[in-house]
Short mmCIF file of C-alpha atoms and ligand atoms in Angstrom, two decimals:
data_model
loop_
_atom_site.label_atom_id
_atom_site.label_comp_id
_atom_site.label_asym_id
_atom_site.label_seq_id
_atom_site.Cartn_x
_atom_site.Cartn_y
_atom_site.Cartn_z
CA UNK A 1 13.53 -101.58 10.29
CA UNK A 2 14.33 -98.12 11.80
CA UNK A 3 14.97 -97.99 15.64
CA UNK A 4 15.03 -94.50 17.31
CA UNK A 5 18.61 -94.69 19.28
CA UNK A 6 16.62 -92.64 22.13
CA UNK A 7 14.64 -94.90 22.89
CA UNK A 8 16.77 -97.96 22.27
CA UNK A 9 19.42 -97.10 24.10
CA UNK A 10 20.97 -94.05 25.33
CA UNK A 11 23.51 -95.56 28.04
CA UNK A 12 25.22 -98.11 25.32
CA UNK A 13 25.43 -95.47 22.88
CA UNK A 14 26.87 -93.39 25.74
CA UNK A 15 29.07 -95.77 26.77
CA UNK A 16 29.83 -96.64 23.12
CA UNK A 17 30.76 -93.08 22.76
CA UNK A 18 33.10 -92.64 26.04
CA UNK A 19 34.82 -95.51 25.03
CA UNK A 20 35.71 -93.86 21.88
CA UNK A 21 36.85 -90.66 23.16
CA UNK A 22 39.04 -92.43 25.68
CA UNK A 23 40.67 -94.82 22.75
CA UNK A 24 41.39 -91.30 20.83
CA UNK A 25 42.88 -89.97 23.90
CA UNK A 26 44.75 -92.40 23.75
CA UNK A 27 45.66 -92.97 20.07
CA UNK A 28 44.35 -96.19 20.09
CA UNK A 29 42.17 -97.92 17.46
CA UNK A 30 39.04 -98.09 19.37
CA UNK A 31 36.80 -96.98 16.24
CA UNK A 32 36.09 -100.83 14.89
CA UNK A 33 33.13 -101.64 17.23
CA UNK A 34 30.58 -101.64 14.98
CA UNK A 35 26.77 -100.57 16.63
CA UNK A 36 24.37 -102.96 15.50
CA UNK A 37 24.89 -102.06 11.16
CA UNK A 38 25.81 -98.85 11.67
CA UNK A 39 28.10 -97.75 8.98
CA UNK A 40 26.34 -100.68 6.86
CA UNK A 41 24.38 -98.17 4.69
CA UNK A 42 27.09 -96.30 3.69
CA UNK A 43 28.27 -96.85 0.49
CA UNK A 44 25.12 -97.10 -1.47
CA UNK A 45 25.13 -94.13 -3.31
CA UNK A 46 29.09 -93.50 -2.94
CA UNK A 47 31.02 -92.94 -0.11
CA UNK A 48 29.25 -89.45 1.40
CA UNK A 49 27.02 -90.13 4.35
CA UNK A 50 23.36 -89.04 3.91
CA UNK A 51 22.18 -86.94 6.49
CA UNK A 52 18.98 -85.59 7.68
CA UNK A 53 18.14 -83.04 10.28
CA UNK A 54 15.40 -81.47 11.86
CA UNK A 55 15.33 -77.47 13.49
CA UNK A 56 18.39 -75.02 12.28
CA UNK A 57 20.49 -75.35 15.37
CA UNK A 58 21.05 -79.07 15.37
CA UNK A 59 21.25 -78.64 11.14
CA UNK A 60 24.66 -76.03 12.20
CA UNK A 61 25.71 -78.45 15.28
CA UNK A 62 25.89 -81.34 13.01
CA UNK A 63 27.30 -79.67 9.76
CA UNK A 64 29.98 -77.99 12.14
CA UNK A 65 30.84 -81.58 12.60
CA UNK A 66 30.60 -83.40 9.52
CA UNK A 67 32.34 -80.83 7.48
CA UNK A 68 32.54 -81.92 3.82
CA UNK A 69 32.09 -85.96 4.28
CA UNK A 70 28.40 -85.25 4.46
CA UNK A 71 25.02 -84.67 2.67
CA UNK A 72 22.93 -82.70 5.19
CA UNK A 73 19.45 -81.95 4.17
CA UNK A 74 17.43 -79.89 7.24
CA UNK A 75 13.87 -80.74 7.25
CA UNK A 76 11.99 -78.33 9.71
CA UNK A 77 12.02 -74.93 7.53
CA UNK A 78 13.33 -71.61 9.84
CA UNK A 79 10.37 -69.03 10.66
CA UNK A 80 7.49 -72.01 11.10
CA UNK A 81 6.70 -73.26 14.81
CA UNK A 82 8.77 -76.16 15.18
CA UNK A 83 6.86 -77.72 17.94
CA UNK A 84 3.59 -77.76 15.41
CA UNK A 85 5.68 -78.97 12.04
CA UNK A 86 4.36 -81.03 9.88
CA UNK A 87 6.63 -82.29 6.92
CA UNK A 88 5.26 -82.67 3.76
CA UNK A 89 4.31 -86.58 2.69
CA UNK A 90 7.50 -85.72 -0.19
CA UNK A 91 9.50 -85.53 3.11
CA UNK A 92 9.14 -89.51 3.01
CA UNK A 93 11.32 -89.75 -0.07
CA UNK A 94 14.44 -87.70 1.54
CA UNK A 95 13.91 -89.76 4.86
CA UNK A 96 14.03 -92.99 2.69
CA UNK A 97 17.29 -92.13 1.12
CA UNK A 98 19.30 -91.19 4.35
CA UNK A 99 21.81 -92.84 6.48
CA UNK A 100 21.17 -91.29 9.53
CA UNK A 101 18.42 -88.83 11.31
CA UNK A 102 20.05 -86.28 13.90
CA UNK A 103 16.53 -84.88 15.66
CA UNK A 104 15.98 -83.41 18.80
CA UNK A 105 13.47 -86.14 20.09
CA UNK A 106 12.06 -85.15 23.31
CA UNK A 107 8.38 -84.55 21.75
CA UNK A 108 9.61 -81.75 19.72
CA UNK A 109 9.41 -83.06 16.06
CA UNK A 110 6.71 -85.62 16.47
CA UNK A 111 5.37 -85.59 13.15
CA UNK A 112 8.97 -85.90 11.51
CA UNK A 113 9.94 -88.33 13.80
CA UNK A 114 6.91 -90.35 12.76
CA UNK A 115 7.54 -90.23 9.07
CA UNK A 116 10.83 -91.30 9.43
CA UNK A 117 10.05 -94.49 11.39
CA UNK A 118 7.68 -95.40 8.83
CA UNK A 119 10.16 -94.60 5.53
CA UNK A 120 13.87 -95.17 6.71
CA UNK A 121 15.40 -97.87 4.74
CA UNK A 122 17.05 -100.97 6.76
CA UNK A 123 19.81 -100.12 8.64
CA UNK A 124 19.18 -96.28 8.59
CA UNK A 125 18.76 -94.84 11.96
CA UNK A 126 17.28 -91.85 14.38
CA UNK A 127 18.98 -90.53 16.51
CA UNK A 128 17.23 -88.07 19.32
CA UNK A 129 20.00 -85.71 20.29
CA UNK A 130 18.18 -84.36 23.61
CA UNK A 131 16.88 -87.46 24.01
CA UNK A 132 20.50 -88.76 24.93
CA UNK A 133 21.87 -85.79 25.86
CA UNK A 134 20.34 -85.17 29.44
CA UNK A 135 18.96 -88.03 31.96
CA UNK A 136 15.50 -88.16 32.40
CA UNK A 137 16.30 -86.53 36.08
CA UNK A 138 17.43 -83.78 34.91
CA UNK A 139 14.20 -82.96 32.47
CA UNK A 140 12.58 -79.50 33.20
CA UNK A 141 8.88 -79.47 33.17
CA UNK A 142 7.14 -75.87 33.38
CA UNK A 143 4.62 -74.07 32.44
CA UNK A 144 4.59 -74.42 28.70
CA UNK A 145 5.47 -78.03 29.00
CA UNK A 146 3.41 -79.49 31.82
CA UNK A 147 4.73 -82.96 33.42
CA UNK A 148 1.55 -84.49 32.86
CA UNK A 149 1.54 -83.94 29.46
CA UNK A 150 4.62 -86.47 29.12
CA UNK A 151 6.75 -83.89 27.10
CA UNK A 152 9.55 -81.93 29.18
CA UNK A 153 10.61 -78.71 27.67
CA UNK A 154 12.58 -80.00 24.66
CA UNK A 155 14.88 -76.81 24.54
CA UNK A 156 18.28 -77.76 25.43
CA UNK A 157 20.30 -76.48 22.80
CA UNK A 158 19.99 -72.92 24.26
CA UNK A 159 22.13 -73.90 26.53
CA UNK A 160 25.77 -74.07 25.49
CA UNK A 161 27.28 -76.95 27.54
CA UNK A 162 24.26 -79.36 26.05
CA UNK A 163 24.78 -78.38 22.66
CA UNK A 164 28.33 -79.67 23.17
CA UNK A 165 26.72 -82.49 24.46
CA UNK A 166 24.80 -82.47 20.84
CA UNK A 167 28.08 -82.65 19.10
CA UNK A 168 29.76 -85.35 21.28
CA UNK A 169 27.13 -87.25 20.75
CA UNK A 170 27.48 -86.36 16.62
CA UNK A 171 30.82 -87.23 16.47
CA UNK A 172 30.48 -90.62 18.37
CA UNK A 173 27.95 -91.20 15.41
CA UNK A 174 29.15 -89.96 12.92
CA UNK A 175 32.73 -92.26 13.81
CA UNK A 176 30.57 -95.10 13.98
CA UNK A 177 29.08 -95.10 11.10
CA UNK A 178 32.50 -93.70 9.17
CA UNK A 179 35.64 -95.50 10.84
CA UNK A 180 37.84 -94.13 7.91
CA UNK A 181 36.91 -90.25 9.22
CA UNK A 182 36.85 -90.47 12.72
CA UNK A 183 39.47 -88.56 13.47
CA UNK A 184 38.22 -85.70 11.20
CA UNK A 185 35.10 -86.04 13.34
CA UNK A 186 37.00 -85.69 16.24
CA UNK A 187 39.08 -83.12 15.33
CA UNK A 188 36.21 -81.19 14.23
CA UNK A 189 34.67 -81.94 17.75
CA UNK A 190 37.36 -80.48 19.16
CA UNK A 191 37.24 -77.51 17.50
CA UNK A 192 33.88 -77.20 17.74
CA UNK A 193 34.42 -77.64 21.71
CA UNK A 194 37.07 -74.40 21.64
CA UNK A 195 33.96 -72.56 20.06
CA UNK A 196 31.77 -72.96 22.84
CA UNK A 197 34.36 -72.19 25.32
CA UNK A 198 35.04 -69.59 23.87
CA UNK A 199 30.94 -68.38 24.20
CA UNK A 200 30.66 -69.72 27.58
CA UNK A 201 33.38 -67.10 28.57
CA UNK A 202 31.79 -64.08 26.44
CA UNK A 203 28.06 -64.86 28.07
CA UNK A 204 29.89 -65.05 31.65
CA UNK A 205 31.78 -61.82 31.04
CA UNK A 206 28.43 -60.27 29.77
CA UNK A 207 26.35 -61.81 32.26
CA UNK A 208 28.43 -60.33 35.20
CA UNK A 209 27.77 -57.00 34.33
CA UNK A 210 23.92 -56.90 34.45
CA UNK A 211 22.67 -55.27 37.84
CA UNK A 212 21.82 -57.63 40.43
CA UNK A 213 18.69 -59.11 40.48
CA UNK A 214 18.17 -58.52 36.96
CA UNK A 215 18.70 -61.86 35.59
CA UNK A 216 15.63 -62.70 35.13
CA UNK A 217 13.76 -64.02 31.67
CA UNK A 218 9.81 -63.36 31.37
CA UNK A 219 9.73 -64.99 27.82
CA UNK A 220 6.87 -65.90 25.31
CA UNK A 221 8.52 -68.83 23.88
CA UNK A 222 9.82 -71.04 26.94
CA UNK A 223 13.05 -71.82 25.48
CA UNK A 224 15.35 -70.94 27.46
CA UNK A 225 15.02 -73.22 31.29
CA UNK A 226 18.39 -75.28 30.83
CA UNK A 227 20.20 -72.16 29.88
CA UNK A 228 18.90 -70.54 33.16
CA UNK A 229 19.49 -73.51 35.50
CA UNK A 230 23.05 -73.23 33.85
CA UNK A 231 23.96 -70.02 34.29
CA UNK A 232 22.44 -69.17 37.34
CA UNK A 233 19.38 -66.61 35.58
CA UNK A 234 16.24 -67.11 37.17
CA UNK A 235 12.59 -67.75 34.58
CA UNK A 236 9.93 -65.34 36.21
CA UNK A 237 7.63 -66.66 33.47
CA UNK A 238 6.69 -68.10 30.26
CA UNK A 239 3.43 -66.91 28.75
CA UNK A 240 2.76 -69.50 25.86
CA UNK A 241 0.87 -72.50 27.12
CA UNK A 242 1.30 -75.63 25.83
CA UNK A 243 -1.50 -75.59 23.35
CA UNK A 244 -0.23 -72.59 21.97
CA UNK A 245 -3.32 -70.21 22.98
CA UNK A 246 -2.86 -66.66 24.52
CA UNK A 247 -3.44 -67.07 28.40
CA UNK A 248 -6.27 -65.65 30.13
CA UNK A 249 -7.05 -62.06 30.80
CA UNK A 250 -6.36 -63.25 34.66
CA UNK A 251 -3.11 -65.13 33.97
CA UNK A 252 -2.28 -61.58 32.46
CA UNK A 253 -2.81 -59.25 35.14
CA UNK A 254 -0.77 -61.84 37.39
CA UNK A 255 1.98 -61.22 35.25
CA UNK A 256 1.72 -57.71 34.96
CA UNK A 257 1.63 -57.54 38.71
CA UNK A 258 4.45 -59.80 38.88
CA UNK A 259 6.83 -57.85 36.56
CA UNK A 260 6.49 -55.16 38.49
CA UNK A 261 7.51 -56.61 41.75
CA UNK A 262 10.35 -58.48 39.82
CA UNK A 263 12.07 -54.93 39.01
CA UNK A 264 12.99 -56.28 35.69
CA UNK A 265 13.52 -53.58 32.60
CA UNK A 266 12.43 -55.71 30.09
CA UNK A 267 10.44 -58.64 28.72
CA UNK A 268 11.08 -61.18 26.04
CA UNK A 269 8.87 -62.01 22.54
CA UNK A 270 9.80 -64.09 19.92
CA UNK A 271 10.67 -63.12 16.65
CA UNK A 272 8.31 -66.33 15.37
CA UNK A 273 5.67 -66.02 17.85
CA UNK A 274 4.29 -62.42 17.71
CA UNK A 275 2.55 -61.73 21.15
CA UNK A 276 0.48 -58.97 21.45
CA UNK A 277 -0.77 -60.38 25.01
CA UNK A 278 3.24 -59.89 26.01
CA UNK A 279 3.65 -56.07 24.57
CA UNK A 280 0.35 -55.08 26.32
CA UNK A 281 2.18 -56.62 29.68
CA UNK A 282 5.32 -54.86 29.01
CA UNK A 283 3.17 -52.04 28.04
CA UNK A 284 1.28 -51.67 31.31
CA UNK A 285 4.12 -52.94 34.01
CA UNK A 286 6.19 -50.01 32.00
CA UNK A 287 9.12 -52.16 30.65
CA UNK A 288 11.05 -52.64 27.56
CA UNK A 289 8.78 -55.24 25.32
CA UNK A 290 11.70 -57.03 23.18
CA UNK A 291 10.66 -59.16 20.53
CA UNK A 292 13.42 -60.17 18.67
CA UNK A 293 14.66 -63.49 20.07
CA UNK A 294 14.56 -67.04 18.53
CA UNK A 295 15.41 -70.69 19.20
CA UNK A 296 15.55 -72.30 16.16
CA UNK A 297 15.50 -69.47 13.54
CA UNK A 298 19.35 -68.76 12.77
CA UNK A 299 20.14 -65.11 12.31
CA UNK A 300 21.51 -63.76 8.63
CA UNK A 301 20.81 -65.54 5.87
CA UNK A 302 22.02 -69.46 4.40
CA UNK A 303 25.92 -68.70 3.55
CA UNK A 304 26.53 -65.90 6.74
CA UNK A 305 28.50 -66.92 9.60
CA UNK A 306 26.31 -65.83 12.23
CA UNK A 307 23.75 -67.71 10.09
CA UNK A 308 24.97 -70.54 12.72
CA UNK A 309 23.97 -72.23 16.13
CA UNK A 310 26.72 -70.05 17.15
CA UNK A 311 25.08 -66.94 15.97
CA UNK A 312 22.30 -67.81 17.38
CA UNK A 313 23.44 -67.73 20.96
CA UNK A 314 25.62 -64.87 20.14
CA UNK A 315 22.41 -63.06 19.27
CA UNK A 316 20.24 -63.86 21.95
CA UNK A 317 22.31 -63.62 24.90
CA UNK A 318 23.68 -60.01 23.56
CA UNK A 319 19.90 -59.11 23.21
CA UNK A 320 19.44 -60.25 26.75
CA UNK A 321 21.72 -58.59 28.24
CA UNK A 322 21.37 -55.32 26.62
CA UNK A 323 18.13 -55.56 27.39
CA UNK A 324 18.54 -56.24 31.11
CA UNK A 325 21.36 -53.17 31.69
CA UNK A 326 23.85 -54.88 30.95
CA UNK A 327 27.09 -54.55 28.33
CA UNK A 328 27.76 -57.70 26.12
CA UNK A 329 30.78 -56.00 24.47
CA UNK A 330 32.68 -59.40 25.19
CA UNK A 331 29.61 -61.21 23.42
CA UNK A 332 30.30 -58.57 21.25
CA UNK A 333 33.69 -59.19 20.10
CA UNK A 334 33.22 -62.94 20.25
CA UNK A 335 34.39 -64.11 16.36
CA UNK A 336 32.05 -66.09 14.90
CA UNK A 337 33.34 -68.68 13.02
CA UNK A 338 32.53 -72.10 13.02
CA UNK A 339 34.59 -74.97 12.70
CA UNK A 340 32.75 -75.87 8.62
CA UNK A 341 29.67 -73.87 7.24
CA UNK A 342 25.96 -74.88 7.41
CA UNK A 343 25.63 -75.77 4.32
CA UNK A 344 22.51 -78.21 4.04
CA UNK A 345 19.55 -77.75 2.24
CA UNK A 346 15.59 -77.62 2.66
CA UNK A 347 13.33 -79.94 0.56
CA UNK A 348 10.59 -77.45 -0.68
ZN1 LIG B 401 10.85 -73.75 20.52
#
């Protein structure tokens, strides 16, 4: 019987996972506690963990992670709307076969989480990554993802320090389930921790230099609100409502109005969301449309470093800040490397 950990249990898993990190501070042994048969699947099919995954970034997060102890086979395909997925019913076979489901939980994947409830084998598990990653407090509801529609923006791994959170969370896991490679789990953590620090300084060295009062995001895609509360850049807007329909010729001329009192030099598409409604706003308010930037579609191709969650962030926050008068050169320079290559595959 499957259990999603998100909703079973975040603060034992949490606690579960603290307590780990402290015994490997430590040196001690503190990797026996088992977690309810975790670990108890492994073995069936040889001594590789089976892992599935859902969007591209959490795919990279968890194969930067896992390194070579680990199947991963990614499950939402790059370039489709994520929020809208639908796996195929041959998806049920893969999800039968796993050990383990990293997702992002949160509402995003609801179909895939639902097929996976209803074909993981006994002791398999989910695991919703956002869903344990942030307290329900600390949820950010908006305009594309309404609080009374239940579902708070599920975007958080736009946002650097939560996708550490992501991989702590992986590696707590992953050691769980795989006592004999925790410490490569952890060491790969650690790494993987250096990488992010190592963004975290490029995007605040790039973000510094963008005029004042320019940090501001109109997007189409509303993927960005944790980053912003983060890093202290301000959403003026997110055009794509939460049925995915074009907003309405008076919601338009709001915004048009309202870019132009921002002062902002440019406005934000997605690369798999084409908005004409946003190109006729930056059109008429007389600033830069840019419609290059994505969530959960890596850059380069399967194989390419920057074909990473890293990447990814590298990308986007250079394009912002170009975009906004800034210069990213430290973004730039940033080496992208990541701690073991994405390396999982799609079911067709
Ligand atoms: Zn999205």
């Amino acid at each position: 019987m499957a259990r999603a950990l998100g909703s079973a249990g975040p603060r034992v898993l949490l606690a579960l996972l603290v307590t780990w990190l402290l015994a490997g501070a430590c040196g001690g042994a503190g990797d026996e506690q088992g977690r309810g048969g975790a670990g108890d699947t492994r073995g069936t099919d040889g001594d590789r963990l089976a892992i599935a995954t859902t969007v591209a970034p959490i795919t990279s997060i968890v194969a930067n992670i896992a390194g070579d102890r680990a199947d991963i086979t990614g499950i939402v395909p790059e370039g489709t709307n994520s929020h809208t997925f639908e796996p195929r019913p041959s998806v049920a076979e893969l999800l039968s076969s796993v050990d383990v489901v990293y997702l992002n939980g949160l509402g995003l994947e609801e179909p895939t989480r639902e097929l996976a409830e209803a074909n993981l084998a006994d002791g398999a598990e989910m695991v919703e990554l956002g869903t344990l990653a942030l307290p329900e407090e600390e949820h950010i509801y908006d305009f594309s993802f309404p609080r009374e529609e239940g579902r708070p923006n599920p975007h958080l791994w736009t946002d650097p320090p939560l996708a550490l959170r992501y991989a702590e969370i992986v590696a707590g896991d992953l050691a769980a389930r795989d006592p004999d490679d925790a410490e490569y789990y952890r060491g790969n953590l650690e790494a993987f921790e250096g990488i992010v620090g190592g963004l975290d300084a490029a995007m605040r060295q790039s973000f510094a230099t963008i005029p004042d009062g320019q940090r501001k995001l109109l997007t189409y895609h509303d993927a960005y609100a944790y980053f912003a509360r983060d890093y202290g850049w301000e959403v003026i807007g997110a055009i794509q409502v939460s049925d995915f329909e074009d907003p309405t010729p008076k919601d338009v001329a709001a915004l048009i109005g309202q870019v132009e009192a921002e002062g902002v030099p440019a406005i934000f598409g997605s690369e798999v969301f084409p908005s004409p409604v946003l190109e006729q706003i930056g059109r008429e308010a007389e600033v830069a449309y840019v419609d290059v930037l994505r969530d959960d579609d890596l850059p380069a191709g399967p194989g390419d470093a920057e074909h990473s969650w890293l990447g990814l962030m590298r990308f986007d926050y250079v394009t912002m800040t170009e975009a906004l008068g800034g210069d990213a050169t430290a973004l730039r320079e940033l080496r992208v490397a990541n701690v073991a290559p994405d390396e999982a595959e799609y079911p067709q």
